[in-house]
Each structure stands twice: as C-alpha cells, then as structure tokens.
Amino acid sequence: MVHDGPCKDIYTIEGRFIQEMEHNHHFRTKDAHKAHVYFMPFSVTWMVRYLYKPNTYDITPLQHFVSDYVRTISTKHSFWNTTHAADHFMLSCHDWAPHTSKGNLNLYHSSIRVLCNANSSEGFDPQKDVSLPEINLRHGNMPPNLLSPPPPESPRPHLAFFAGGVHGPIRPILLKYWKGQDPDLQVYEYLPKGLDYYSFMLASKYCLCPSGYEVASPRIVEAVYTECVPVIISDHYVLPFSDVLRWEAFSIQVKVSEIGELKQILTSVPENKYLRLKENLRAVRRHFVLNHPAERFDVYHMILHSVWLRRLNLKVE
C-alpha cells in the first residue's frame, strides 16, 4: 500500500506518479537534507482494496493506517516534526482520499494534499492543496484514437455531447432537460450498445462535464485530448493547475442553475471565440499527458510545479 499504486483505470495517476518518483532520479535527491519537499507514497486506492470491508462505508481502517504511517515516518525522520508536515505531500485520486487524510490532523490541516477530489466545500484548501486531474486509462494506455488530436478542420456535427451514469445531484438535472430532447445536444444516460464514446467526443464542438458524486471527472481530460471544448458544470470544484492555467481560455463554465439554458449559452458563443478555445485546447494538451518517462511540461511536471508553488508559501519558525 506504499511505494505502489494502480496504473490503469480511473485511478491511473496514483500508481503512475509513485512509479515516476521511484525511478526518475531527476525529481529526487538521496540527501534528505537537500530536499525541498517530502513525498509520502501511499495509495488510498490500495488501502480501499486491502483494508476496506465492502458495503460498510467505514473508512476507519484507512484512517488508522494513515495514522500508523505518519507515526512511523515522524519517529524515524526529523523532517516531519520540523514543519509539522507543511513540506510533505500526499497524492491520491480516490474519492475517499480527503477523508482518509483525516487519519492525522497535521496531514489534513498542514501538509500539501494533491487530490482529484478537490472540493472546496469539503476541506480542500487551494492555498495549500493541489487539484489533480483525473485521468482514466482503462487498459493502462491512452486509446489509439486519442493519441494525437484530429486536424482542426475535421467536422464536428454535434453541438454538445454527454453520456454517463446518473449519480450525484447535477446529472439528473442535465438528463431531465436534455436527454433525447434536441438532436444538437447528444445527451445520453449510457451510450447505446454499438456506439463509440470517443467518436462522439471527436464529433462534438462541446463536451458537457457535470460532476457526479464527487466534483472531478476524467471526462474533462478526455475533452482536452479530443479538443472538444469542456463545459464544466460543477459546484465548489477547484480546477486542476488553475494557479497557472487560465481555464476560461479553453473551457466554458456553466452554473447548475443554467442547465436549462445550455443550448442558448453554447450557440451564443461567437465562432471566432470557439475557434480560439479549440486552439488553446491543443496548446494545453501536453500539460495533461502521462508520459513514461516524464517529459517537460507534462502532467508530472505540472503536479510538482503546483507543489513547489505551495512550498514557497511555507515559513519555518
């Protein structure tokens, strides 16, 4: 459950980041006194797999594991106690990561938590925490039709597209207004058998990205890959890397209360603005790619840059 994590499916980034830190010596120093930050490589996803009793919704065993983990490293190493964890960071994409981090109060309140579930109404603090993009690589690799963006002149016959499970408070509203209501807005609960999800994204100008049970969705990164302008419909979501990326330059944000006006909002976007949004998607794509080994400006470097920005705010008394 430490020094390892999942490398495919919806929590891909947990294991990939741990592996990159383990093997990429450009990011690490063997001299702990020269380190700027200290990474705690535990996987919440593996904790859920090995410690959680199904259907109990009891995350106490996960919190106990974190408590024991912190007790071990704080006893063995002096660095945790020097800053009360403020120069330590954890990373997890599991929905329960914020709750699991409560296993130690210094970890929860002081350390840098790199989380996909970046919900500001549930304790995520943008001043010290980092929002992590959720990347779903179902089989461990990017699907072939997403490896390179289509030519800019490729036709996009659909105005907007969404297909996904009805969970959380926002998606039922979206389906109520738009499921099967307008051919310009291809809105499905689940995509009918025989239809390809990514083909719809590649054929749509806008991809609707409503939150589910939690604020984050891999659909946002998939929209970036397909140059389908993300339409983010969420409450309290701190967007990934928003301290350096201007999301308004490559996405559109729609309030939940405006879901009924979606078509009007999207059709009122001038064509030249849409083309700029689409062009900017191509420019930011590299910041959301998992390379192996890591390459400049990719998602690993973006994560570490965001961690570094928060480390700069630390003042050791």
mmCIF file of C-alpha atoms in Angstrom:
data_model
loop_
_atom_site.group_PDB
_atom_site.id
_atom_site.type_symbol
_atom_site.label_atom_id
_atom_site.label_comp_id
_atom_site.label_asym_id
_atom_site.label_seq_id
_atom_site.Cartn_x
_atom_site.Cartn_y
_atom_site.Cartn_z
ATOM 1 C CA MET A 1 0.000 0.000 0.000
ATOM 2 C CA VAL A 2 3.071 2.223 -0.043
ATOM 3 C CA HIS A 3 5.529 2.630 -2.919
ATOM 4 C CA ASP A 4 2.903 1.161 -5.269
ATOM 5 C CA GLY A 5 -0.486 2.002 -6.721
ATOM 6 C CA PRO A 6 -2.876 1.399 -9.647
ATOM 7 C CA CYS A 7 -1.505 2.074 -13.133
ATOM 8 C CA LYS A 8 -4.718 1.674 -15.122
ATOM 9 C CA ASP A 9 -8.426 2.514 -14.924
ATOM 10 C CA ILE A 10 -9.835 5.630 -13.265
ATOM 11 C CA TYR A 11 -7.163 5.967 -10.561
ATOM 12 C CA THR A 12 -4.260 5.529 -13.008
ATOM 13 C CA ILE A 13 -2.415 8.593 -11.823
ATOM 14 C CA GLU A 14 -1.814 7.282 -8.282
ATOM 15 C CA GLY A 15 0.433 4.421 -9.339
ATOM 16 C CA ARG A 16 1.981 6.262 -12.275
ATOM 17 C CA PHE A 17 3.096 9.159 -10.086
ATOM 18 C CA ILE A 18 4.521 6.852 -7.415
ATOM 19 C CA GLN A 19 6.445 4.919 -10.084
ATOM 20 C CA GLU A 20 7.806 8.104 -11.628
ATOM 21 C CA MET A 21 9.027 9.333 -8.244
ATOM 22 C CA GLU A 22 10.595 5.942 -7.532
ATOM 23 C CA HIS A 23 12.517 5.688 -10.814
ATOM 24 C CA ASN A 24 13.046 9.209 -12.184
ATOM 25 C CA HIS A 25 16.173 10.468 -10.435
ATOM 26 C CA HIS A 26 15.737 13.954 -11.922
ATOM 27 C CA PHE A 27 12.994 14.500 -9.355
ATOM 28 C CA ARG A 28 14.742 13.003 -6.329
ATOM 29 C CA THR A 29 17.759 13.516 -4.133
ATOM 30 C CA LYS A 30 19.396 10.853 -1.995
ATOM 31 C CA ASP A 31 20.316 13.540 0.535
ATOM 32 C CA ALA A 32 17.151 14.211 2.522
ATOM 33 C CA HIS A 33 18.630 17.473 3.835
ATOM 34 C CA LYS A 34 18.691 18.849 0.280
ATOM 35 C CA ALA A 35 15.062 18.013 -0.449
ATOM 36 C CA HIS A 36 12.586 20.859 -0.882
ATOM 37 C CA VAL A 37 9.540 18.655 -0.217
ATOM 38 C CA TYR A 38 8.952 15.118 1.022
ATOM 39 C CA PHE A 39 6.590 12.752 -0.793
ATOM 40 C CA MET A 40 4.512 10.229 1.150
ATOM 41 C CA PRO A 41 3.944 7.414 -1.378
ATOM 42 C CA PHE A 42 0.870 5.649 -0.042
ATOM 43 C CA SER A 43 -2.045 4.641 -2.247
ATOM 44 C CA VAL A 44 -5.547 5.248 -0.943
ATOM 45 C CA THR A 45 -6.855 3.053 -3.764
ATOM 46 C CA TRP A 46 -4.822 0.098 -2.491
ATOM 47 C CA MET A 47 -5.991 0.847 1.069
ATOM 48 C CA VAL A 48 -9.582 0.576 -0.121
ATOM 49 C CA ARG A 49 -8.786 -2.697 -1.876
ATOM 50 C CA TYR A 50 -6.990 -4.354 1.039
ATOM 51 C CA LEU A 51 -8.347 -2.724 4.203
ATOM 52 C CA TYR A 52 -11.908 -1.687 3.450
ATOM 53 C CA LYS A 53 -14.759 -4.077 4.238
ATOM 54 C CA PRO A 54 -17.195 -3.869 1.286
ATOM 55 C CA ASN A 55 -20.572 -2.202 1.777
ATOM 56 C CA THR A 56 -19.749 -0.925 5.269
ATOM 57 C CA TYR A 57 -18.792 2.624 4.228
ATOM 58 C CA ASP A 58 -16.467 2.517 7.229
ATOM 59 C CA ILE A 59 -13.174 4.225 6.375
ATOM 60 C CA THR A 60 -11.809 3.991 9.921
ATOM 61 C CA PRO A 61 -9.300 1.240 8.941
ATOM 62 C CA LEU A 62 -7.915 3.554 6.252
ATOM 63 C CA GLN A 63 -7.521 6.400 8.731
ATOM 64 C CA HIS A 64 -5.801 4.064 11.212
ATOM 65 C CA PHE A 65 -3.349 3.035 8.502
ATOM 66 C CA VAL A 66 -2.536 6.684 7.754
ATOM 67 C CA SER A 67 -2.135 7.395 11.467
ATOM 68 C CA ASP A 68 0.312 4.497 11.827
ATOM 69 C CA TYR A 69 2.158 5.535 8.679
ATOM 70 C CA VAL A 70 2.673 9.084 9.923
ATOM 71 C CA ARG A 71 3.698 7.836 13.364
ATOM 72 C CA THR A 72 6.355 5.664 11.719
ATOM 73 C CA ILE A 73 7.890 8.338 9.493
ATOM 74 C CA SER A 74 7.708 11.059 12.132
ATOM 75 C CA THR A 75 9.519 8.810 14.590
ATOM 76 C CA LYS A 76 12.131 7.661 12.110
ATOM 77 C CA HIS A 77 12.775 11.011 10.423
ATOM 78 C CA SER A 78 13.056 14.511 11.882
ATOM 79 C CA PHE A 79 11.695 16.425 8.881
ATOM 80 C CA TRP A 80 8.004 15.884 9.609
ATOM 81 C CA ASN A 81 8.329 17.403 13.077
ATOM 82 C CA THR A 82 10.373 20.389 11.864
ATOM 83 C CA THR A 83 7.468 21.854 9.867
ATOM 84 C CA HIS A 84 4.517 19.875 11.286
ATOM 85 C CA ALA A 85 4.107 18.276 7.823
ATOM 86 C CA ALA A 86 3.868 21.530 5.868
ATOM 87 C CA ASP A 87 6.663 20.480 3.489
ATOM 88 C CA HIS A 88 5.275 16.947 2.994
ATOM 89 C CA PHE A 89 2.789 15.983 0.312
ATOM 90 C CA MET A 90 0.498 13.072 -0.431
ATOM 91 C CA LEU A 91 -1.193 12.288 -3.752
ATOM 92 C CA SER A 92 -4.392 10.372 -4.396
ATOM 93 C CA CYS A 93 -7.197 10.271 -6.925
ATOM 94 C CA HIS A 94 -9.576 8.144 -4.883
ATOM 95 C CA ASP A 95 -12.805 9.854 -3.829
ATOM 96 C CA TRP A 96 -12.128 8.953 -0.191
ATOM 97 C CA ALA A 97 -8.643 10.446 -0.079
ATOM 98 C CA PRO A 98 -9.715 13.692 1.684
ATOM 99 C CA HIS A 99 -11.447 11.681 4.425
ATOM 100 C CA THR A 100 -8.568 9.228 4.693
ATOM 101 C CA SER A 101 -6.130 12.095 5.249
ATOM 102 C CA LYS A 102 -8.003 12.900 8.465
ATOM 103 C CA GLY A 103 -6.145 9.944 9.992
ATOM 104 C CA ASN A 104 -3.575 12.533 11.069
ATOM 105 C CA LEU A 105 -4.587 16.119 11.809
ATOM 106 C CA ASN A 106 -1.253 17.606 10.702
ATOM 107 C CA LEU A 107 -1.553 15.741 7.421
ATOM 108 C CA TYR A 108 -5.083 17.053 6.935
ATOM 109 C CA HIS A 109 -4.539 20.633 8.058
ATOM 110 C CA SER A 110 -0.885 21.351 7.240
ATOM 111 C CA SER A 111 0.517 19.097 4.527
ATOM 112 C CA ILE A 112 0.094 19.571 0.788
ATOM 113 C CA ARG A 113 -2.675 17.218 -0.327
ATOM 114 C CA VAL A 114 -2.678 16.524 -4.076
ATOM 115 C CA LEU A 115 -6.238 15.363 -4.758
ATOM 116 C CA CYS A 116 -8.578 14.690 -7.660
ATOM 117 C CA ASN A 117 -11.486 15.281 -5.291
ATOM 118 C CA ALA A 118 -10.712 18.990 -4.989
ATOM 119 C CA ASN A 119 -13.948 20.146 -3.388
ATOM 120 C CA SER A 120 -13.587 23.480 -1.609
ATOM 121 C CA SER A 121 -16.785 22.833 0.375
ATOM 122 C CA GLU A 122 -15.260 19.664 1.880
ATOM 123 C CA GLY A 123 -11.982 20.982 3.245
ATOM 124 C CA PHE A 124 -9.889 21.336 0.079
ATOM 125 C CA ASP A 125 -7.754 24.440 0.573
ATOM 126 C CA PRO A 126 -6.399 25.909 -2.709
ATOM 127 C CA GLN A 127 -3.776 27.855 -0.755
ATOM 128 C CA LYS A 128 -2.031 24.654 0.360
ATOM 129 C CA ASP A 129 -3.642 21.764 -1.564
ATOM 130 C CA VAL A 130 -3.224 20.845 -5.246
ATOM 131 C CA SER A 131 -6.037 19.853 -7.598
ATOM 132 C CA LEU A 132 -5.099 16.739 -9.569
ATOM 133 C CA PRO A 133 -6.613 15.919 -12.979
ATOM 134 C CA GLU A 134 -8.454 12.612 -13.111
ATOM 135 C CA ILE A 135 -7.104 10.508 -15.984
ATOM 136 C CA ASN A 136 -8.843 7.257 -16.894
ATOM 137 C CA LEU A 137 -6.623 4.868 -18.856
ATOM 138 C CA ARG A 138 -8.840 1.784 -18.892
ATOM 139 C CA HIS A 139 -6.138 -0.598 -20.096
ATOM 140 C CA GLY A 140 -3.095 1.336 -18.932
ATOM 141 C CA ASN A 141 -2.514 3.186 -22.199
ATOM 142 C CA MET A 142 -4.178 6.067 -23.958
ATOM 143 C CA PRO A 143 -6.747 4.864 -26.543
ATOM 144 C CA PRO A 144 -5.247 4.969 -30.082
ATOM 145 C CA ASN A 145 -7.784 7.498 -31.392
ATOM 146 C CA LEU A 146 -6.773 9.941 -28.623
ATOM 147 C CA LEU A 147 -3.014 9.732 -29.150
ATOM 148 C CA SER A 148 -2.971 12.736 -31.475
ATOM 149 C CA PRO A 149 -5.656 15.394 -31.976
ATOM 150 C CA PRO A 150 -7.633 15.376 -35.228
ATOM 151 C CA PRO A 151 -6.960 18.065 -37.862
ATOM 152 C CA PRO A 152 -8.513 21.407 -36.878
ATOM 153 C CA GLU A 153 -10.776 21.364 -39.937
ATOM 154 C CA SER A 154 -12.331 17.995 -39.008
ATOM 155 C CA PRO A 155 -16.142 18.257 -38.992
ATOM 156 C CA ARG A 156 -17.940 18.403 -35.659
ATOM 157 C CA PRO A 157 -21.619 17.876 -36.476
ATOM 158 C CA HIS A 158 -22.854 17.794 -32.862
ATOM 159 C CA LEU A 159 -23.105 20.942 -30.783
ATOM 160 C CA ALA A 160 -22.601 19.089 -27.493
ATOM 161 C CA PHE A 161 -22.299 15.576 -26.068
ATOM 162 C CA PHE A 162 -22.671 13.770 -22.747
ATOM 163 C CA ALA A 163 -23.029 10.132 -21.780
ATOM 164 C CA GLY A 164 -22.630 8.861 -18.243
ATOM 165 C CA GLY A 165 -24.185 7.401 -15.142
ATOM 166 C CA VAL A 166 -26.876 9.267 -13.247
ATOM 167 C CA HIS A 167 -25.204 9.874 -9.918
ATOM 168 C CA GLY A 168 -24.786 12.969 -7.831
ATOM 169 C CA PRO A 169 -27.171 15.942 -7.767
ATOM 170 C CA ILE A 170 -26.239 17.581 -11.103
ATOM 171 C CA ARG A 171 -26.536 14.854 -13.735
ATOM 172 C CA PRO A 172 -30.246 14.115 -13.114
ATOM 173 C CA ILE A 173 -30.958 17.785 -13.839
ATOM 174 C CA LEU A 174 -28.953 17.629 -17.078
ATOM 175 C CA LEU A 175 -30.800 14.500 -18.235
ATOM 176 C CA LYS A 176 -34.171 15.919 -17.266
ATOM 177 C CA TYR A 177 -33.659 18.927 -19.530
ATOM 178 C CA TRP A 178 -31.734 17.451 -22.434
ATOM 179 C CA LYS A 179 -31.840 13.651 -22.685
ATOM 180 C CA GLY A 180 -33.428 12.943 -26.068
ATOM 181 C CA GLN A 181 -34.772 16.487 -26.294
ATOM 182 C CA ASP A 182 -32.644 18.063 -29.014
ATOM 183 C CA PRO A 183 -30.544 16.445 -31.785
ATOM 184 C CA ASP A 184 -27.923 19.171 -31.435
ATOM 185 C CA LEU A 185 -27.286 18.115 -27.836
ATOM 186 C CA GLN A 186 -26.453 14.411 -27.820
ATOM 187 C CA VAL A 187 -27.219 13.643 -24.175
ATOM 188 C CA TYR A 188 -27.445 10.026 -23.023
ATOM 189 C CA GLU A 189 -27.620 8.265 -19.672
ATOM 190 C CA TYR A 190 -25.476 5.426 -21.004
ATOM 191 C CA LEU A 191 -24.377 5.269 -24.611
ATOM 192 C CA PRO A 192 -26.378 2.635 -26.531
ATOM 193 C CA LYS A 193 -24.507 -0.543 -27.444
ATOM 194 C CA GLY A 194 -22.564 -0.252 -30.681
ATOM 195 C CA LEU A 195 -21.863 3.493 -30.345
ATOM 196 C CA ASP A 196 -18.343 4.659 -29.542
ATOM 197 C CA TYR A 197 -17.869 7.160 -26.719
ATOM 198 C CA TYR A 198 -14.701 8.796 -28.055
ATOM 199 C CA SER A 199 -16.123 9.056 -31.569
ATOM 200 C CA PHE A 200 -18.919 11.203 -30.162
ATOM 201 C CA MET A 201 -16.397 13.440 -28.389
ATOM 202 C CA LEU A 202 -14.385 13.818 -31.596
ATOM 203 C CA ALA A 203 -17.567 14.730 -33.464
ATOM 204 C CA SER A 204 -18.762 17.341 -30.942
ATOM 205 C CA LYS A 205 -17.844 21.007 -30.515
ATOM 206 C CA TYR A 206 -18.529 20.955 -26.766
ATOM 207 C CA CYS A 207 -18.327 18.147 -24.200
ATOM 208 C CA LEU A 208 -20.577 18.501 -21.168
ATOM 209 C CA CYS A 209 -18.665 17.726 -17.950
ATOM 210 C CA PRO A 210 -21.075 17.638 -14.996
ATOM 211 C CA SER A 211 -19.856 16.485 -11.595
ATOM 212 C CA GLY A 212 -21.073 13.146 -10.289
ATOM 213 C CA TYR A 213 -20.931 12.065 -6.652
ATOM 214 C CA GLU A 214 -17.630 13.932 -6.445
ATOM 215 C CA VAL A 215 -16.525 17.081 -8.243
ATOM 216 C CA ALA A 216 -13.818 15.618 -10.518
ATOM 217 C CA SER A 217 -14.381 13.680 -13.730
ATOM 218 C CA PRO A 218 -11.994 12.049 -16.242
ATOM 219 C CA ARG A 219 -14.302 13.446 -18.908
ATOM 220 C CA ILE A 220 -12.557 16.824 -18.602
ATOM 221 C CA VAL A 221 -9.151 15.407 -19.559
ATOM 222 C CA GLU A 222 -10.747 13.319 -22.326
ATOM 223 C CA ALA A 223 -12.307 16.504 -23.669
ATOM 224 C CA VAL A 224 -8.868 18.133 -23.710
ATOM 225 C CA TYR A 225 -7.431 15.151 -25.611
ATOM 226 C CA THR A 226 -10.221 15.266 -28.215
ATOM 227 C CA GLU A 227 -10.236 19.080 -28.484
ATOM 228 C CA CYS A 228 -13.899 19.048 -27.525
ATOM 229 C CA VAL A 229 -14.312 22.242 -25.504
ATOM 230 C CA PRO A 230 -15.133 21.216 -21.901
ATOM 231 C CA VAL A 231 -18.339 22.676 -20.490
ATOM 232 C CA ILE A 232 -17.774 22.388 -16.757
ATOM 233 C CA ILE A 233 -20.926 22.106 -14.666
ATOM 234 C CA SER A 234 -19.950 21.860 -11.026
ATOM 235 C CA ASP A 235 -20.177 23.459 -7.619
ATOM 236 C CA HIS A 236 -17.087 24.060 -5.459
ATOM 237 C CA TYR A 237 -14.650 22.381 -7.892
ATOM 238 C CA VAL A 238 -11.116 23.819 -7.848
ATOM 239 C CA LEU A 239 -9.906 23.091 -11.382
ATOM 240 C CA PRO A 240 -6.512 21.370 -11.856
ATOM 241 C CA PHE A 241 -3.479 23.652 -12.173
ATOM 242 C CA SER A 242 -5.702 26.730 -12.062
ATOM 243 C CA ASP A 243 -2.889 28.653 -10.389
ATOM 244 C CA VAL A 244 -1.068 28.674 -13.740
ATOM 245 C CA LEU A 245 -3.663 27.719 -16.387
ATOM 246 C CA ARG A 246 -6.418 30.122 -17.425
ATOM 247 C CA TRP A 247 -9.309 27.698 -17.767
ATOM 248 C CA GLU A 248 -11.525 30.379 -19.253
ATOM 249 C CA ALA A 249 -9.199 30.347 -22.275
ATOM 250 C CA PHE A 250 -10.018 26.736 -23.192
ATOM 251 C CA SER A 251 -13.272 25.819 -21.451
ATOM 252 C CA ILE A 252 -16.696 27.171 -20.545
ATOM 253 C CA GLN A 253 -18.190 27.078 -17.071
ATOM 254 C CA VAL A 254 -21.961 26.852 -16.683
ATOM 255 C CA LYS A 255 -23.808 27.192 -13.401
ATOM 256 C CA VAL A 256 -26.098 24.378 -12.326
ATOM 257 C CA SER A 257 -28.966 26.859 -12.383
ATOM 258 C CA GLU A 258 -28.232 27.497 -16.079
ATOM 259 C CA ILE A 259 -28.510 23.892 -17.291
ATOM 260 C CA GLY A 260 -31.886 24.585 -18.886
ATOM 261 C CA GLU A 261 -30.252 27.335 -20.966
ATOM 262 C CA LEU A 262 -27.360 25.199 -22.227
ATOM 263 C CA LYS A 263 -28.203 25.362 -25.922
ATOM 264 C CA GLN A 264 -28.710 29.111 -25.815
ATOM 265 C CA ILE A 265 -25.414 29.584 -23.961
ATOM 266 C CA LEU A 266 -23.422 27.441 -26.397
ATOM 267 C CA THR A 267 -24.991 28.749 -29.602
ATOM 268 C CA SER A 268 -24.354 32.323 -28.437
ATOM 269 C CA VAL A 269 -20.577 31.715 -28.346
ATOM 270 C CA PRO A 270 -19.148 33.550 -31.392
ATOM 271 C CA GLU A 271 -17.402 31.293 -33.917
ATOM 272 C CA ASN A 272 -14.087 33.113 -33.529
ATOM 273 C CA LYS A 273 -14.202 32.577 -29.759
ATOM 274 C CA TYR A 274 -14.977 28.877 -30.209
ATOM 275 C CA LEU A 275 -12.013 28.509 -32.566
ATOM 276 C CA ARG A 276 -9.749 30.204 -30.010
ATOM 277 C CA LEU A 277 -10.974 27.874 -27.267
ATOM 278 C CA LYS A 278 -10.304 24.887 -29.519
ATOM 279 C CA GLU A 279 -6.853 26.173 -30.479
ATOM 280 C CA ASN A 280 -5.982 26.702 -26.828
ATOM 281 C CA LEU A 281 -7.037 23.133 -26.034
ATOM 282 C CA ARG A 282 -4.359 21.953 -28.434
ATOM 283 C CA ALA A 283 -1.834 24.162 -26.613
ATOM 284 C CA VAL A 284 -2.641 22.871 -23.098
ATOM 285 C CA ARG A 285 -2.919 19.200 -24.066
ATOM 286 C CA ARG A 286 0.713 18.487 -23.157
ATOM 287 C CA HIS A 287 0.040 19.516 -19.547
ATOM 288 C CA PHE A 288 -2.424 16.622 -19.111
ATOM 289 C CA VAL A 289 -0.430 13.789 -20.689
ATOM 290 C CA LEU A 290 1.139 10.932 -18.701
ATOM 291 C CA ASN A 291 4.479 10.275 -20.396
ATOM 292 C CA HIS A 292 6.873 7.480 -19.485
ATOM 293 C CA PRO A 293 9.445 8.660 -18.747
ATOM 294 C CA ALA A 294 8.192 12.127 -17.835
ATOM 295 C CA GLU A 295 8.707 14.936 -20.357
ATOM 296 C CA ARG A 296 8.917 18.678 -19.806
ATOM 297 C CA PHE A 297 5.581 20.410 -19.223
ATOM 298 C CA ASP A 298 3.635 17.135 -18.870
ATOM 299 C CA VAL A 299 1.301 16.279 -16.011
ATOM 300 C CA TYR A 300 4.128 15.138 -13.689
ATOM 301 C CA HIS A 301 5.916 18.458 -14.056
ATOM 302 C CA MET A 302 2.648 20.346 -13.600
ATOM 303 C CA ILE A 303 1.967 18.484 -10.353
ATOM 304 C CA LEU A 304 5.430 19.162 -8.981
ATOM 305 C CA HIS A 305 5.252 22.796 -10.063
ATOM 306 C CA SER A 306 1.974 23.202 -8.176
ATOM 307 C CA VAL A 307 3.510 21.521 -5.116
ATOM 308 C CA TRP A 308 6.528 23.828 -5.394
ATOM 309 C CA LEU A 309 4.320 26.929 -5.519
ATOM 310 C CA ARG A 310 2.740 25.905 -2.225
ATOM 311 C CA ARG A 311 6.121 25.045 -0.733
ATOM 312 C CA LEU A 312 7.200 28.644 -1.404
ATOM 313 C CA ASN A 313 4.491 29.829 0.994
ATOM 314 C CA LEU A 314 5.984 27.836 3.852
ATOM 315 C CA LYS A 315 7.714 29.783 6.579
ATOM 316 C CA VAL A 316 9.587 27.693 9.109
ATOM 317 C CA GLU A 317 9.760 29.317 12.537
#
